[in-house]
Amino acid sequence: TQLLEQSPQFLSIQEGENLTVYCNSSSVFSSLQWYRQEPGEGPVLLVTVVTGGEVKKLKRLTFQFGDARKDSSLHITAAQPGDTGLYLCAGARAAGNKLTFGGGTRVLVKP
Amino acid sequence: KAGVTQTPRYLIKTRGQQVTLSCSPISGHRSVSWYQQTPGQGLQFLFEYFSETQRNKGNFPGRFSGRQFSNSRSEMNVSTLELGDSALYLCASSLADDYGYTFGSGTRLTVV
């Protein structure tokens, strides 16, 4: 059973469209991280959120951490083919604790 | 600065053999974690080392072990390999708690 459920599992959109990926859990996390992974490579950290209700923006990417620190979302505005990849959320229960990863959302942005 | 370096990148082993994978973290990072990634199970935590001490361990059998050296470099060992051990093994290092992790490119292990 995944402690972190990501949805959708797969998303295929046209360049210029918006998309949102969700990461939900019944557990509280002290911090939540989002990564993007490309084939044959390790995940690359996009952002870490630690405060309930926190919103972080990185160019066209907006990350939200739920008030109760149980869920998060990643929103991409005007997606580009370079956004294609596997998006992973990962939560830590306590400082220094292991990361629990969601199952991932595979995003395909078609030109 | 150099990233997390994992060696080798690819490895083919036979059932029953053992294997040792190596990870050099980013200079100054004292926390090193290992993960197994498979299509079916996704990314699963193996163990985490901090200053040469295992701080956390995942739910893997005792065939999976690791260690960390005084220079923070880490190794993981898998003994008596099984076909199901075929996976991408990822190492990640972190500067401090609640900082994000920097992953290496992984070692692709194939057991035949």
Short mmCIF file of C-alpha atoms in Angstrom, two decimals:
data_model
loop_
_atom_site.label_atom_id
_atom_site.label_comp_id
_atom_site.label_asym_id
_atom_site.label_seq_id
_atom_site.Cartn_x
_atom_site.Cartn_y
_atom_site.Cartn_z
CA THR A 1 0.00 0.00 0.00
CA GLN A 2 1.40 3.37 -1.06
CA LEU A 3 1.47 5.87 1.78
CA LEU A 4 1.58 8.59 -0.84
CA GLU A 5 -0.91 8.32 -3.70
CA GLN A 6 -0.19 10.28 -6.84
CA SER A 7 -2.76 11.04 -9.47
CA PRO A 8 -3.06 10.76 -12.32
CA GLN A 9 -0.57 8.02 -13.12
CA PHE A 10 -0.20 9.26 -16.67
CA LEU A 11 -0.91 12.58 -18.35
CA SER A 12 -0.58 13.41 -22.02
CA ILE A 13 -1.17 17.01 -23.08
CA GLN A 14 -0.39 19.42 -25.90
CA GLU A 15 2.26 22.09 -25.60
CA GLY A 16 0.78 25.24 -24.06
CA GLU A 17 -1.81 23.47 -21.92
CA ASN A 18 -1.82 23.47 -18.12
CA LEU A 19 -1.59 20.42 -15.89
CA THR A 20 -1.89 19.54 -12.23
CA VAL A 21 -0.47 16.52 -10.42
CA TYR A 22 -1.78 15.54 -7.00
CA CYS A 23 -0.08 13.82 -4.11
CA ASN A 24 -2.31 12.63 -1.26
CA SER A 25 -1.83 10.78 1.99
CA SER A 26 -3.63 9.99 5.22
CA SER A 27 -0.36 10.63 7.06
CA VAL A 28 1.17 13.90 8.14
CA PHE A 29 4.59 14.74 6.75
CA SER A 30 7.14 17.14 8.18
CA SER A 31 8.22 18.03 4.67
CA LEU A 32 7.33 17.12 1.15
CA GLN A 33 9.56 17.17 -1.89
CA TRP A 34 8.88 17.05 -5.61
CA TYR A 35 11.29 15.50 -8.07
CA ARG A 36 11.44 15.04 -11.83
CA GLN A 37 13.12 12.02 -13.33
CA GLU A 38 14.13 11.41 -16.91
CA PRO A 39 14.85 7.95 -18.37
CA GLY A 40 18.17 6.51 -17.28
CA GLU A 41 18.81 9.21 -14.71
CA GLY A 42 18.17 9.78 -11.03
CA PRO A 43 15.38 12.06 -9.78
CA VAL A 44 16.19 15.77 -9.68
CA LEU A 45 14.84 17.84 -6.81
CA LEU A 46 12.42 20.57 -7.86
CA VAL A 47 11.25 21.91 -4.50
CA THR A 48 10.91 21.18 -0.78
CA VAL A 49 7.86 22.44 1.13
CA VAL A 50 7.78 22.32 4.92
CA THR A 51 4.99 24.62 6.12
CA GLY A 52 1.30 23.74 5.94
CA GLY A 53 -0.42 25.96 3.39
CA GLU A 54 2.88 26.90 1.78
CA VAL A 55 2.90 27.85 -1.90
CA LYS A 56 6.14 27.97 -3.89
CA LYS A 57 6.55 29.14 -7.45
CA LEU A 58 9.42 28.26 -9.75
CA LYS A 59 8.87 29.95 -13.12
CA ARG A 60 5.91 28.04 -14.63
CA LEU A 61 5.70 25.51 -11.76
CA THR A 62 3.55 26.13 -8.67
CA PHE A 63 3.74 23.83 -5.66
CA GLN A 64 1.26 23.75 -2.80
CA PHE A 65 1.48 21.97 0.54
CA GLY A 66 -1.87 21.29 2.19
CA ASP A 67 -2.78 23.03 5.43
CA ALA A 68 -2.74 19.70 7.28
CA ARG A 69 0.56 18.69 5.63
CA LYS A 70 -0.99 15.53 4.22
CA ASP A 71 -1.24 16.48 0.57
CA SER A 72 0.42 18.51 -2.12
CA SER A 73 -0.04 19.53 -5.71
CA LEU A 74 2.16 20.54 -8.60
CA HIS A 75 0.71 22.81 -11.26
CA ILE A 76 2.50 23.54 -14.53
CA THR A 77 1.35 26.48 -16.61
CA ALA A 78 1.80 26.50 -20.39
CA ALA A 79 3.59 23.16 -20.46
CA GLN A 80 6.51 22.66 -22.84
CA PRO A 81 7.98 19.45 -24.30
CA GLY A 82 10.92 19.91 -21.93
CA ASP A 83 8.52 19.33 -19.02
CA THR A 84 8.12 15.71 -20.13
CA GLY A 85 9.22 13.28 -17.45
CA LEU A 86 8.27 11.28 -14.38
CA TYR A 87 7.15 13.52 -11.51
CA LEU A 88 7.57 12.10 -8.04
CA CYS A 89 6.42 13.40 -4.69
CA ALA A 90 8.22 12.25 -1.56
CA GLY A 91 7.42 12.86 2.08
CA ALA A 92 9.51 12.74 5.22
CA ARG A 93 7.83 11.97 8.55
CA ALA A 94 10.47 13.59 10.68
CA ALA A 95 13.74 15.36 10.29
CA GLY A 96 16.33 12.98 8.94
CA ASN A 97 13.76 10.28 8.30
CA LYS A 98 13.54 8.20 5.19
CA LEU A 99 11.66 9.53 2.20
CA THR A 100 8.46 7.79 1.19
CA PHE A 101 7.86 8.19 -2.52
CA GLY A 102 4.59 8.27 -4.38
CA GLY A 103 4.13 6.01 -7.39
CA GLY A 104 4.89 8.83 -9.81
CA THR A 105 3.03 10.63 -12.57
CA ARG A 106 4.36 10.23 -16.08
CA VAL A 107 3.84 13.46 -18.02
CA LEU A 108 4.11 13.68 -21.80
CA VAL A 109 3.94 17.11 -23.42
CA LYS A 110 3.49 16.86 -27.16
CA PRO A 111 4.73 19.66 -29.43
CA LYS B 1 30.69 21.22 -7.92
CA ALA B 2 30.65 17.50 -8.56
CA GLY B 3 27.33 15.72 -8.11
CA VAL B 4 26.63 12.33 -6.58
CA THR B 5 28.70 9.70 -8.34
CA GLN B 6 27.61 6.10 -8.53
CA THR B 7 29.69 3.27 -9.92
CA PRO B 8 29.32 1.18 -11.90
CA ARG B 9 26.48 2.50 -14.11
CA TYR B 10 25.54 -0.94 -15.38
CA LEU B 11 26.08 -4.40 -13.98
CA ILE B 12 25.04 -7.89 -15.00
CA LYS B 13 25.27 -10.63 -12.41
CA THR B 14 24.19 -14.24 -12.12
CA ARG B 15 21.74 -15.55 -9.54
CA GLY B 16 23.50 -16.47 -6.32
CA GLN B 17 26.38 -14.05 -6.80
CA GLN B 18 26.95 -10.99 -4.67
CA VAL B 19 27.46 -7.40 -5.75
CA THR B 20 28.87 -4.20 -4.27
CA LEU B 21 27.73 -0.78 -5.46
CA SER B 22 29.54 2.43 -4.67
CA CYS B 23 28.35 5.99 -4.05
CA SER B 24 30.37 9.17 -3.60
CA PRO B 25 28.19 11.97 -2.20
CA ILE B 26 28.55 15.67 -2.83
CA SER B 27 31.46 17.06 -0.85
CA GLY B 28 30.25 18.13 2.59
CA HIS B 29 27.11 15.99 2.54
CA ARG B 30 27.12 13.57 5.44
CA SER B 31 23.76 11.87 4.85
CA VAL B 32 23.66 9.15 2.21
CA SER B 33 20.55 7.15 1.38
CA TRP B 34 19.99 4.22 -0.93
CA TYR B 35 16.83 3.44 -2.89
CA GLN B 36 15.72 0.63 -5.16
CA GLN B 37 13.57 1.57 -8.16
CA THR B 38 11.57 -0.99 -10.12
CA PRO B 39 8.67 -0.54 -12.55
CA GLY B 40 6.32 -2.44 -10.25
CA GLN B 41 7.23 -1.06 -6.83
CA GLY B 42 8.56 2.39 -7.69
CA LEU B 43 11.18 3.92 -5.43
CA GLN B 44 11.68 2.06 -2.16
CA PHE B 45 13.94 3.10 0.68
CA LEU B 46 16.78 0.73 1.54
CA PHE B 47 18.80 2.53 4.23
CA GLU B 48 20.30 5.82 5.28
CA TYR B 49 23.70 6.55 6.76
CA PHE B 50 24.83 9.62 8.62
CA SER B 51 28.39 10.02 9.86
CA GLU B 52 29.13 6.32 9.36
CA THR B 53 26.05 5.20 11.35
CA GLN B 54 22.97 3.57 9.88
CA ARG B 55 20.18 5.88 10.93
CA ASN B 56 17.22 4.33 9.13
CA LYS B 57 16.50 1.03 7.45
CA GLY B 58 13.77 0.01 5.05
CA ASN B 59 11.93 -3.29 4.78
CA PHE B 60 14.42 -5.30 2.79
CA PRO B 61 15.88 -8.70 3.68
CA GLY B 62 19.23 -9.02 5.39
CA ARG B 63 20.87 -9.83 2.05
CA PHE B 64 20.92 -6.08 1.53
CA SER B 65 23.52 -4.27 3.59
CA GLY B 66 25.49 -1.09 3.46
CA ARG B 67 28.13 0.97 5.11
CA GLN B 68 29.53 4.47 5.10
CA PHE B 69 33.16 5.44 5.38
CA SER B 70 34.72 8.35 7.23
CA ASN B 71 34.89 10.36 3.99
CA SER B 72 31.09 9.87 3.62
CA ARG B 73 31.47 7.54 0.64
CA SER B 74 29.03 4.67 0.89
CA GLU B 75 28.72 1.15 -0.43
CA MET B 76 25.81 -1.21 -0.55
CA ASN B 77 26.12 -4.94 -0.89
CA VAL B 78 23.60 -7.52 -2.02
CA SER B 79 24.44 -11.16 -1.36
CA THR B 80 22.91 -14.25 -2.92
CA LEU B 81 21.35 -12.31 -5.76
CA GLU B 82 17.84 -13.18 -6.94
CA LEU B 83 16.18 -12.36 -10.25
CA GLY B 84 13.88 -9.95 -8.41
CA ASP B 85 16.86 -7.86 -7.34
CA SER B 86 17.11 -6.53 -10.88
CA ALA B 87 16.51 -2.81 -10.51
CA LEU B 88 17.93 0.68 -10.68
CA TYR B 89 19.75 1.36 -7.41
CA LEU B 90 19.90 5.03 -6.55
CA CYS B 91 22.06 6.80 -4.03
CA ALA B 92 21.19 10.23 -2.69
CA SER B 93 23.05 12.64 -0.47
CA SER B 94 21.83 15.55 1.60
CA LEU B 95 23.51 18.44 3.34
CA ALA B 96 21.16 18.42 6.32
CA ASP B 97 17.78 17.23 7.51
CA ASP B 98 14.83 18.72 5.62
CA TYR B 99 17.05 19.71 2.74
CA GLY B 100 16.24 17.96 -0.48
CA TYR B 101 18.28 15.09 -1.70
CA THR B 102 20.63 15.05 -4.66
CA PHE B 103 20.45 11.74 -6.47
CA GLY B 104 23.11 10.03 -8.52
CA SER B 105 22.35 8.57 -11.94
CA GLY B 106 22.04 5.13 -10.42
CA THR B 107 23.43 1.66 -11.04
CA ARG B 108 21.31 -0.53 -13.29
CA LEU B 109 21.66 -4.07 -11.94
CA THR B 110 20.45 -6.99 -14.03
CA VAL B 111 20.40 -10.44 -12.47
CA VAL B 112 20.25 -13.34 -14.93
#
